[in-house]
Amino acid sequence: MRTQVGIVGAGPAGLVLARLLQRAGIDTVILERRSRSYVESRVRAGVLEHGTAQLLDQLGVGQRMRREGMVHRGIELRFGGESHRIDLEALTGKTITVYGQQEVVKDLIAARLADDLPLHFEAEVTAVDGTVLEYEQNGVRHRLECDFVAGCDGSHGVARLAVPDGALRTAEREHPYAWLGILARSPAAAEELVYAYHERGFALHSMRTPDIIRLYLQVPRDTDLGDWPDTRIWDELRTRLDLPLKEGEILERGITGMRSFAVEPMRHDRLFLAGDAAHIVPPTGAKGMNLAIADVRVLAEALTAHYRERTDELLDSYSRTCLKRVWQVQRFSNWMTTMLHRHEGDDEFGHRVQLAELEYVTGSTAAATTLAENYVGLPR
Ligand code: APR
Ligand code: PHB
């Protein structure tokens, strides 16, 4: 089998890339190691930047997002027993859309299959050999020959591993805490997202629909879910968020580590890395999916220029272009994380400086704007 661009991974990066290339008349094959139902039910973040939501519209996959997604014009920050609103729309003229990542993935998969374009599930890429992808499906081995390979296979993928030792520089930081996240059938307890800094630790109130909420608690990194029965989770959430939460059935629960990671360059020869395959940000700024989609927009433009205009300038600047945004987003995610979490071993001084930072961010229009313009998404 042959194609122009072989895409490893059917997450937001791989699926959006394929859709962008389809518009440019470029052939792609997507290989995804998991089943369709697995990728469609994997619960992840749910905040779309202004530009991400606009792109999904432009790609013709935004109808359900516009119907079921929730446009939010602000977020709340809670600390010191008070709540402060950051008016995203007043500060930036832009809004965010709350819509689960797996819903975005479902819409993109449905569109791809409706257009009868190749998307293979349970097709695990076992080796990336230059521009040849070796993969296994139903116990049968296959080869896919490509002009280019897009490694959109997430943080545990194979594409990055195919780059020879020494060709990639890595920058990373492990954060000393994790998030315990739940998805619950409960009515939203606030109209907007609530980020809380509490002396017992960070907490977040988010939502998926008016009746399904997504909540997170900062916990130590080695936390065992078994130590967190439902009542303990709800009590802790109520204490930290200070919201009138109604206990509903917990539909999903998990612990997510907090990691910052980026490789450079995001290209090796004809292999291009995009999304989580190239970088991870801690979830505090809700940037993971948005950043993945920003990468593939750059990649799609570069591949389009290659095929249409026979020029490789944009392919050559792909990594440099992406990394500028990657590091702005690393900075923002790291800042939000540090500002909103309790740091073990921190003394009274550290705590007071953190509170002062939060007072400043919510009290100064200049400071609130820096948060807001990053939160709704920096311009391309
Ligand atoms: N062969 C085929 N597919 C693979 C392989 C492989 N060897 N290894 C991984 N994959 C698939 C995974 O099963 C997954 O579906 O690649 C896909 C990668 O998707 P994501 O992890 O969603 O990564 P990405 O598209 O970059 O999106 C980033 O996802 O993890 C979140 O927080 C992150 O929101 C961010 C977003
Ligand atoms: C989520 O809804 O899952 C979510 C929202 C905001 C974040 C992180 C996760 O910062």
CSV table of C-alpha atoms and ligand atoms in Angstrom, one decimal:
chain,number,residue,atom,x,y,z
A,1,MET,CA,0.0,0.0,0.0
A,2,ARG,CA,1.1,3.6,-0.7
A,3,THR,CA,0.0,7.0,0.3
A,4,GLN,CA,1.2,10.5,0.3
A,5,VAL,CA,1.1,11.2,4.1
A,6,GLY,CA,1.0,8.2,6.5
A,7,ILE,CA,-0.5,9.3,9.8
A,8,VAL,CA,0.2,7.4,13.0
A,9,GLY,CA,-2.6,7.9,15.6
A,10,ALA,CA,-6.2,8.9,15.5
A,11,GLY,CA,-6.2,11.5,18.3
A,12,PRO,CA,-7.1,15.1,17.7
A,13,ALA,CA,-3.7,15.7,16.0
A,14,GLY,CA,-3.9,12.9,13.5
A,15,LEU,CA,-7.6,13.3,12.7
A,16,VAL,CA,-7.4,17.1,12.2
A,17,LEU,CA,-4.3,16.8,10.1
A,18,ALA,CA,-6.0,14.2,7.8
A,19,ARG,CA,-9.1,16.6,7.5
A,20,LEU,CA,-6.9,19.6,6.6
A,21,LEU,CA,-5.0,17.5,4.0
A,22,GLN,CA,-8.2,16.2,2.5
A,23,ARG,CA,-9.2,19.8,1.8
A,24,ALA,CA,-5.9,20.3,0.0
A,25,GLY,CA,-6.4,17.1,-2.1
A,26,ILE,CA,-3.6,15.2,-0.4
A,27,ASP,CA,-4.0,11.5,0.2
A,28,THR,CA,-3.6,10.2,3.7
A,29,VAL,CA,-3.9,6.9,5.6
A,30,ILE,CA,-4.5,6.9,9.4
A,31,LEU,CA,-3.3,4.0,11.4
A,32,GLU,CA,-4.6,3.7,15.0
A,33,ARG,CA,-3.7,1.0,17.4
A,34,ARG,CA,-6.8,1.1,19.5
A,35,SER,CA,-10.4,0.3,18.6
A,36,ARG,CA,-12.9,3.0,17.6
A,37,SER,CA,-14.9,2.6,20.7
A,38,TYR,CA,-11.8,2.9,22.9
A,39,VAL,CA,-10.7,6.2,21.3
A,40,GLU,CA,-14.2,7.6,21.3
A,41,SER,CA,-14.7,6.9,25.0
A,42,ARG,CA,-11.3,8.1,26.4
A,43,VAL,CA,-12.1,10.9,28.8
A,44,ARG,CA,-9.8,13.9,28.5
A,45,ALA,CA,-9.9,17.6,28.7
A,46,GLY,CA,-12.7,19.7,27.3
A,47,VAL,CA,-11.8,23.3,26.6
A,48,LEU,CA,-11.6,24.5,23.0
A,49,GLU,CA,-9.7,27.8,22.4
A,50,HIS,CA,-11.5,30.3,20.2
A,51,GLY,CA,-9.4,29.4,17.2
A,52,THR,CA,-9.8,25.7,17.7
A,53,ALA,CA,-13.6,25.9,17.7
A,54,GLN,CA,-13.4,28.2,14.5
A,55,LEU,CA,-11.2,25.6,12.8
A,56,LEU,CA,-13.6,22.8,13.5
A,57,ASP,CA,-16.3,24.9,11.9
A,58,GLN,CA,-14.2,25.6,8.9
A,59,LEU,CA,-13.5,21.9,8.5
A,60,GLY,CA,-17.2,21.1,8.4
A,61,VAL,CA,-17.1,19.2,11.7
A,62,GLY,CA,-18.5,21.8,14.0
A,63,GLN,CA,-22.2,21.3,13.9
A,64,ARG,CA,-22.6,19.2,17.0
A,65,MET,CA,-20.0,21.3,18.9
A,66,ARG,CA,-22.1,24.4,18.1
A,67,ARG,CA,-25.3,22.5,19.3
A,68,GLU,CA,-24.0,20.7,22.4
A,69,GLY,CA,-20.9,22.6,23.3
A,70,MET,CA,-21.1,25.4,25.8
A,71,VAL,CA,-19.7,28.8,25.0
A,72,HIS,CA,-18.1,30.3,28.1
A,73,ARG,CA,-17.3,34.0,28.3
A,74,GLY,CA,-15.3,33.9,31.5
A,75,ILE,CA,-13.7,31.7,34.2
A,76,GLU,CA,-13.6,32.0,38.0
A,77,LEU,CA,-10.6,31.9,40.2
A,78,ARG,CA,-11.2,31.2,43.9
A,79,PHE,CA,-8.8,31.8,46.8
A,80,GLY,CA,-8.9,33.2,50.2
A,81,GLY,CA,-12.6,32.5,50.6
A,82,GLU,CA,-13.5,34.7,47.6
A,83,SER,CA,-14.4,34.2,44.0
A,84,HIS,CA,-13.0,36.4,41.2
A,85,ARG,CA,-14.1,36.3,37.6
A,86,ILE,CA,-11.8,36.7,34.7
A,87,ASP,CA,-14.0,38.1,31.9
A,88,LEU,CA,-12.4,36.5,28.9
A,89,GLU,CA,-14.6,38.1,26.4
A,90,ALA,CA,-14.3,41.6,27.7
A,91,LEU,CA,-10.5,41.3,27.9
A,92,THR,CA,-9.9,39.7,24.6
A,93,GLY,CA,-13.1,39.8,22.5
A,94,LYS,CA,-12.9,36.0,22.4
A,95,THR,CA,-14.6,33.1,24.2
A,96,ILE,CA,-13.9,29.4,24.8
A,97,THR,CA,-16.1,26.4,24.1
A,98,VAL,CA,-16.5,23.6,26.6
A,99,TYR,CA,-16.8,20.4,24.6
A,100,GLY,CA,-15.1,17.1,25.5
A,101,GLN,CA,-12.1,16.0,23.5
A,102,GLN,CA,-13.6,12.6,22.8
A,103,GLU,CA,-16.6,14.4,21.3
A,104,VAL,CA,-14.3,16.2,18.9
A,105,VAL,CA,-12.7,12.9,18.1
A,106,LYS,CA,-16.1,11.3,17.5
A,107,ASP,CA,-17.1,14.0,15.1
A,108,LEU,CA,-13.8,13.8,13.1
A,109,ILE,CA,-14.0,10.0,12.9
A,110,ALA,CA,-17.6,10.1,11.7
A,111,ALA,CA,-16.7,12.7,9.0
A,112,ARG,CA,-13.7,10.7,7.9
A,113,LEU,CA,-15.7,7.5,7.5
A,114,ALA,CA,-18.6,9.3,5.8
A,115,ASP,CA,-16.1,10.5,3.2
A,116,ASP,CA,-14.9,6.9,2.8
A,117,LEU,CA,-11.3,7.7,3.5
A,118,PRO,CA,-8.8,5.3,5.0
A,119,LEU,CA,-8.8,5.1,8.8
A,120,HIS,CA,-7.7,1.8,10.2
A,121,PHE,CA,-8.4,0.9,13.8
A,122,GLU,CA,-6.6,-1.8,15.8
A,123,ALA,CA,-3.7,-1.2,13.4
A,124,GLU,CA,-0.6,-0.9,15.5
A,125,VAL,CA,2.4,0.7,13.9
A,126,THR,CA,5.3,-1.5,15.0
A,127,ALA,CA,8.2,0.3,13.2
A,128,VAL,CA,8.8,3.5,11.4
A,129,ASP,CA,11.6,2.8,8.9
A,130,GLY,CA,12.2,6.0,7.1
A,131,THR,CA,9.0,6.6,5.1
A,132,VAL,CA,7.7,3.0,5.5
A,133,LEU,CA,5.3,2.2,8.2
A,134,GLU,CA,5.1,-1.4,9.4
A,135,TYR,CA,1.9,-2.2,11.1
A,136,GLU,CA,-0.1,-5.2,12.4
A,137,GLN,CA,-3.8,-5.6,12.1
A,138,ASN,CA,-5.7,-8.8,13.2
A,139,GLY,CA,-2.4,-10.6,13.5
A,140,VAL,CA,-1.4,-9.8,9.9
A,141,ARG,CA,1.6,-7.6,9.1
A,142,HIS,CA,1.4,-4.8,6.5
A,143,ARG,CA,3.6,-2.2,5.0
A,144,LEU,CA,2.5,1.3,4.1
A,145,GLU,CA,4.9,3.4,1.9
A,146,CYS,CA,4.6,7.1,2.3
A,147,ASP,CA,6.1,10.3,1.0
A,148,PHE,CA,6.0,11.7,4.5
A,149,VAL,CA,5.1,10.3,8.0
A,150,ALA,CA,3.2,12.3,10.6
A,151,GLY,CA,3.9,11.0,14.1
A,152,CYS,CA,0.6,11.9,15.8
A,153,ASP,CA,0.8,8.9,18.1
A,154,GLY,CA,0.8,10.6,21.5
A,155,SER,CA,3.2,10.5,24.4
A,156,HIS,CA,3.7,6.7,24.3
A,157,GLY,CA,3.9,6.3,20.6
A,158,VAL,CA,6.5,4.8,18.3
A,159,ALA,CA,7.3,7.7,16.0
A,160,ARG,CA,9.5,9.7,18.3
A,161,LEU,CA,11.4,6.5,19.1
A,162,ALA,CA,12.3,6.1,15.5
A,163,VAL,CA,14.5,9.2,15.6
A,164,PRO,CA,18.1,8.2,16.0
A,165,ASP,CA,19.7,8.8,19.4
A,166,GLY,CA,21.2,12.2,19.8
A,167,ALA,CA,19.1,13.8,17.1
A,168,LEU,CA,16.5,15.1,19.6
A,169,ARG,CA,16.9,17.4,22.5
A,170,THR,CA,14.5,16.9,25.4
A,171,ALA,CA,13.4,19.3,28.0
A,172,GLU,CA,11.2,18.0,30.8
A,173,ARG,CA,9.9,18.5,34.3
A,174,GLU,CA,8.0,16.2,36.5
A,175,HIS,CA,5.5,18.0,38.8
A,176,PRO,CA,5.4,16.6,42.4
A,177,TYR,CA,1.6,16.1,42.4
A,178,ALA,CA,-1.2,14.6,40.3
A,179,TRP,CA,-4.9,15.2,39.6
A,180,LEU,CA,-7.6,12.9,40.8
A,181,GLY,CA,-10.4,13.5,38.2
A,182,ILE,CA,-14.0,12.4,38.2
A,183,LEU,CA,-16.8,12.6,35.7
A,184,ALA,CA,-20.1,12.7,37.5
A,185,ARG,CA,-23.8,12.8,36.7
A,186,SER,CA,-24.5,16.0,38.6
A,187,PRO,CA,-25.8,19.4,37.7
A,188,ALA,CA,-23.1,22.0,37.2
A,189,ALA,CA,-22.6,23.9,40.5
A,190,ALA,CA,-21.4,27.1,38.8
A,191,GLU,CA,-22.0,28.6,35.4
A,192,GLU,CA,-18.4,28.7,34.4
A,193,LEU,CA,-15.2,26.8,35.1
A,194,VAL,CA,-13.9,27.4,38.7
A,195,TYR,CA,-10.2,27.1,39.4
A,196,ALA,CA,-9.6,27.0,43.2
A,197,TYR,CA,-6.4,27.6,45.2
A,198,HIS,CA,-7.0,26.3,48.7
A,199,GLU,CA,-4.7,25.5,51.5
A,200,ARG,CA,-5.6,21.8,51.1
A,201,GLY,CA,-4.6,22.0,47.4
A,202,PHE,CA,-5.9,22.9,44.0
A,203,ALA,CA,-9.4,21.9,42.8
A,204,LEU,CA,-11.3,22.5,39.5
A,205,HIS,CA,-14.9,22.5,38.6
A,206,SER,CA,-15.6,21.9,34.9
A,207,MET,CA,-18.4,20.4,32.9
A,208,ARG,CA,-19.3,18.4,29.8
A,209,THR,CA,-23.1,19.1,29.6
A,210,PRO,CA,-25.4,20.9,31.9
A,211,ASP,CA,-25.9,17.6,33.8
A,212,ILE,CA,-22.4,16.1,33.6
A,213,ILE,CA,-19.6,17.7,35.5
A,214,ARG,CA,-15.8,17.1,35.4
A,215,LEU,CA,-14.0,17.7,38.7
A,216,TYR,CA,-10.4,17.5,39.7
A,217,LEU,CA,-8.4,17.5,43.0
A,218,GLN,CA,-4.7,18.0,43.5
A,219,VAL,CA,-3.4,14.8,45.2
A,220,PRO,CA,0.1,13.5,45.9
A,221,ARG,CA,1.7,11.8,42.9
A,222,ASP,CA,1.7,8.3,44.3
A,223,THR,CA,-2.0,8.4,45.3
A,224,ASP,CA,-4.0,5.2,45.2
A,225,LEU,CA,-7.6,5.6,44.0
A,226,GLY,CA,-8.6,2.9,46.5
A,227,ASP,CA,-7.9,5.5,49.3
A,228,TRP,CA,-10.5,7.8,47.8
A,229,PRO,CA,-14.1,6.4,48.3
A,230,ASP,CA,-16.8,8.6,46.8
A,231,THR,CA,-17.6,10.4,50.0
A,232,ARG,CA,-14.0,11.5,50.5
A,233,ILE,CA,-13.9,12.8,47.0
A,234,TRP,CA,-17.1,14.8,47.3
A,235,ASP,CA,-16.2,16.2,50.8
A,236,GLU,CA,-12.8,17.3,49.6
A,237,LEU,CA,-14.2,18.9,46.5
A,238,ARG,CA,-16.8,20.8,48.5
A,239,THR,CA,-14.2,22.0,51.0
A,240,ARG,CA,-11.8,23.2,48.3
A,241,LEU,CA,-14.2,24.6,45.8
A,242,ASP,CA,-16.8,26.0,48.2
A,243,LEU,CA,-19.5,25.2,45.8
A,244,PRO,CA,-23.0,23.6,46.4
A,245,LEU,CA,-22.1,20.3,44.7
A,246,LYS,CA,-24.8,17.7,44.3
A,247,GLU,CA,-23.4,14.2,44.6
A,248,GLY,CA,-24.3,12.2,41.5
A,249,GLU,CA,-23.1,8.9,40.1
A,250,ILE,CA,-19.4,8.9,39.4
A,251,LEU,CA,-19.1,7.7,35.8
A,252,GLU,CA,-15.4,7.7,35.4
A,253,ARG,CA,-12.4,8.3,37.7
A,254,GLY,CA,-8.7,8.4,37.3
A,255,ILE,CA,-5.4,9.8,38.4
A,256,THR,CA,-3.4,11.9,35.9
A,257,GLY,CA,0.3,12.7,36.5
A,258,MET,CA,1.5,16.2,35.8
A,259,ARG,CA,4.3,16.4,33.3
A,260,SER,CA,6.0,19.0,31.1
A,261,PHE,CA,7.9,17.7,28.2
A,262,ALA,CA,9.1,19.0,24.8
A,263,VAL,CA,11.5,17.6,22.1
A,264,GLU,CA,13.4,19.6,19.6
A,265,PRO,CA,13.4,19.5,16.6
A,266,MET,CA,9.9,18.2,15.8
A,267,ARG,CA,11.1,16.8,12.6
A,268,HIS,CA,13.6,14.2,11.4
A,269,ASP,CA,14.0,13.9,7.7
A,270,ARG,CA,10.6,13.0,6.4
A,271,LEU,CA,9.1,12.3,9.8
A,272,PHE,CA,7.2,15.1,11.5
A,273,LEU,CA,6.1,14.9,15.1
A,274,ALA,CA,2.9,16.7,16.2
A,275,GLY,CA,0.8,16.9,19.4
A,276,ASP,CA,1.6,14.8,22.4
A,277,ALA,CA,4.2,12.9,20.5
A,278,ALA,CA,6.3,16.0,20.6
A,279,HIS,CA,5.2,17.7,23.8
A,280,ILE,CA,3.2,17.4,27.0
A,281,VAL,CA,1.8,20.2,29.1
A,282,PRO,CA,0.3,19.9,32.6
A,283,PRO,CA,-3.5,20.1,32.3
A,284,THR,CA,-4.0,23.3,34.3
A,285,GLY,CA,-4.3,25.6,31.3
A,286,ALA,CA,-6.4,23.1,29.3
A,287,LYS,CA,-3.9,23.4,26.4
A,288,GLY,CA,-3.0,19.8,25.3
A,289,MET,CA,-5.5,19.3,22.5
A,290,ASN,CA,-5.4,23.0,21.4
A,291,LEU,CA,-1.6,22.8,21.0
A,292,ALA,CA,-1.8,19.5,19.1
A,293,ILE,CA,-4.2,21.1,16.7
A,294,ALA,CA,-2.0,24.2,16.3
A,295,ASP,CA,0.9,21.9,15.3
A,296,VAL,CA,-1.0,20.2,12.6
A,297,ARG,CA,-2.3,23.4,11.1
A,298,VAL,CA,1.3,24.4,10.5
A,299,LEU,CA,2.1,20.9,9.1
A,300,ALA,CA,-0.8,20.9,6.8
A,301,GLU,CA,0.1,24.3,5.3
A,302,ALA,CA,3.7,23.1,4.9
A,303,LEU,CA,2.7,19.9,3.2
A,304,THR,CA,0.2,21.7,1.0
A,305,ALA,CA,3.0,24.1,-0.2
A,306,HIS,CA,5.2,21.1,-0.9
A,307,TYR,CA,2.6,19.4,-3.2
A,308,ARG,CA,1.0,22.5,-4.7
A,309,GLU,CA,3.9,24.9,-5.1
A,310,ARG,CA,6.8,22.5,-5.0
A,311,THR,CA,8.4,24.5,-2.2
A,312,ASP,CA,9.8,23.1,1.0
A,313,GLU,CA,10.4,26.3,2.9
A,314,LEU,CA,7.4,25.8,5.2
A,315,LEU,CA,8.4,22.1,5.9
A,316,ASP,CA,11.9,23.4,6.7
A,317,SER,CA,10.6,25.9,9.2
A,318,TYR,CA,7.9,23.5,10.6
A,319,SER,CA,9.7,22.7,13.8
A,320,ARG,CA,10.8,26.3,14.5
A,321,THR,CA,7.3,27.7,13.9
A,322,CYS,CA,5.7,25.1,16.1
A,323,LEU,CA,8.2,25.4,18.9
A,324,LYS,CA,7.6,29.1,19.3
A,325,ARG,CA,4.0,28.4,20.3
A,326,VAL,CA,4.9,25.2,22.2
A,327,TRP,CA,7.2,27.2,24.5
A,328,GLN,CA,4.6,30.0,25.0
A,329,VAL,CA,2.1,27.3,26.0
A,330,GLN,CA,4.7,25.6,28.2
A,331,ARG,CA,5.3,28.9,30.0
A,332,PHE,CA,1.5,29.5,30.4
A,333,SER,CA,0.7,26.0,31.6
A,334,ASN,CA,3.6,26.0,34.0
A,335,TRP,CA,2.6,29.4,35.4
A,336,MET,CA,-1.0,28.4,35.9
A,337,THR,CA,0.1,25.2,37.5
A,338,THR,CA,2.5,26.9,39.9
A,339,MET,CA,0.1,29.7,40.8
A,340,LEU,CA,-2.8,27.3,41.6
A,341,HIS,CA,-1.2,24.3,43.4
A,342,ARG,CA,0.0,23.9,46.9
A,343,HIS,CA,3.7,23.0,46.9
A,344,GLU,CA,4.9,20.6,49.5
A,345,GLY,CA,7.4,22.1,51.8
A,346,ASP,CA,6.3,25.6,50.9
A,347,ASP,CA,6.4,28.0,53.9
A,348,GLU,CA,4.3,30.9,54.9
A,349,PHE,CA,6.3,33.2,52.6
A,350,GLY,CA,5.7,31.0,49.5
A,351,HIS,CA,2.0,30.8,50.3
A,352,ARG,CA,1.7,34.6,50.7
A,353,VAL,CA,3.5,35.3,47.5
A,354,GLN,CA,1.1,32.9,45.7
A,355,LEU,CA,-1.9,34.7,47.2
A,356,ALA,CA,-0.4,38.0,46.1
A,357,GLU,CA,0.0,36.7,42.6
A,358,LEU,CA,-3.6,35.6,42.5
A,359,GLU,CA,-4.7,39.0,43.9
A,360,TYR,CA,-2.7,40.7,41.2
A,361,VAL,CA,-4.0,38.5,38.4
A,362,THR,CA,-7.6,39.1,39.4
A,363,GLY,CA,-7.2,42.8,40.5
A,364,SER,CA,-5.2,44.3,37.6
A,365,THR,CA,-6.6,44.5,34.1
A,366,ALA,CA,-3.1,44.2,32.7
A,367,ALA,CA,-2.4,41.0,34.6
A,368,ALA,CA,-5.9,39.5,33.9
A,369,THR,CA,-5.4,40.2,30.2
A,370,THR,CA,-2.2,38.1,30.2
A,371,LEU,CA,-4.2,35.2,31.6
A,372,ALA,CA,-7.2,35.7,29.3
A,373,GLU,CA,-5.3,36.1,26.0
A,374,ASN,CA,-3.4,32.9,26.7
A,375,TYR,CA,-6.5,31.0,27.9
A,376,VAL,CA,-8.6,31.8,24.8
A,377,GLY,CA,-5.5,31.0,22.7
A,378,LEU,CA,-2.7,33.1,21.4
A,379,PRO,CA,-3.0,34.3,17.9
A,380,ARG,CA,-1.3,32.1,15.3
B,1,APR,N1,0.3,2.8,16.2
B,1,APR,C1,-0.9,3.4,16.0
B,1,APR,N2,-1.5,4.3,16.8
B,1,APR,C2,-0.8,4.6,17.9
B,1,APR,C3,0.4,4.0,18.3
B,1,APR,C4,1.0,3.1,17.4
B,1,APR,N3,2.2,2.5,17.6
B,1,APR,N4,0.9,4.5,19.5
B,1,APR,C5,-0.1,5.4,19.8
B,1,APR,N5,-1.1,5.4,18.9
B,1,APR,C6,-2.4,6.2,19.0
B,1,APR,C7,-3.0,6.2,20.4
B,1,APR,O1,-3.8,5.1,20.6
B,1,APR,C8,-3.8,7.5,20.3
B,1,APR,O2,-5.2,7.2,19.9
B,1,APR,O3,-2.1,7.6,18.8
B,1,APR,C9,-3.1,8.4,19.3
B,1,APR,C10,-2.6,9.6,19.9
B,1,APR,O4,-3.6,10.5,20.3
B,1,APR,P1,-3.6,11.4,21.6
B,1,APR,O5,-2.9,10.7,22.7
B,1,APR,O6,-4.9,11.9,21.8
B,1,APR,O7,-2.6,12.6,21.1
B,1,APR,P2,-2.8,13.9,20.2
B,1,APR,O8,-3.6,13.6,19.0
B,1,APR,O9,-1.4,14.5,20.1
B,1,APR,O10,-3.7,14.8,21.1
B,1,APR,C11,-3.2,15.5,22.2
B,1,APR,O11,-4.6,14.3,23.7
B,1,APR,O12,-3.5,13.3,25.5
B,1,APR,C12,-4.3,14.3,25.1
B,1,APR,O13,-3.9,16.0,26.7
B,1,APR,C13,-3.6,15.5,25.4
B,1,APR,O14,-5.3,16.9,24.8
B,1,APR,C14,-4.1,16.4,24.4
B,1,APR,C15,-4.3,15.6,23.2
B,2,PHB,C1,-11.7,19.6,31.7
B,2,PHB,O1,-12.9,20.0,31.5
B,2,PHB,O2,-11.4,18.4,31.7
B,2,PHB,C2,-10.7,20.6,32.0
B,2,PHB,C3,-11.0,21.9,32.0
B,2,PHB,C4,-10.0,22.9,32.3
B,2,PHB,C5,-8.7,22.5,32.6
B,2,PHB,C6,-8.4,21.1,32.5
B,2,PHB,C7,-9.4,20.2,32.2
B,2,PHB,O3,-7.8,23.4,32.8
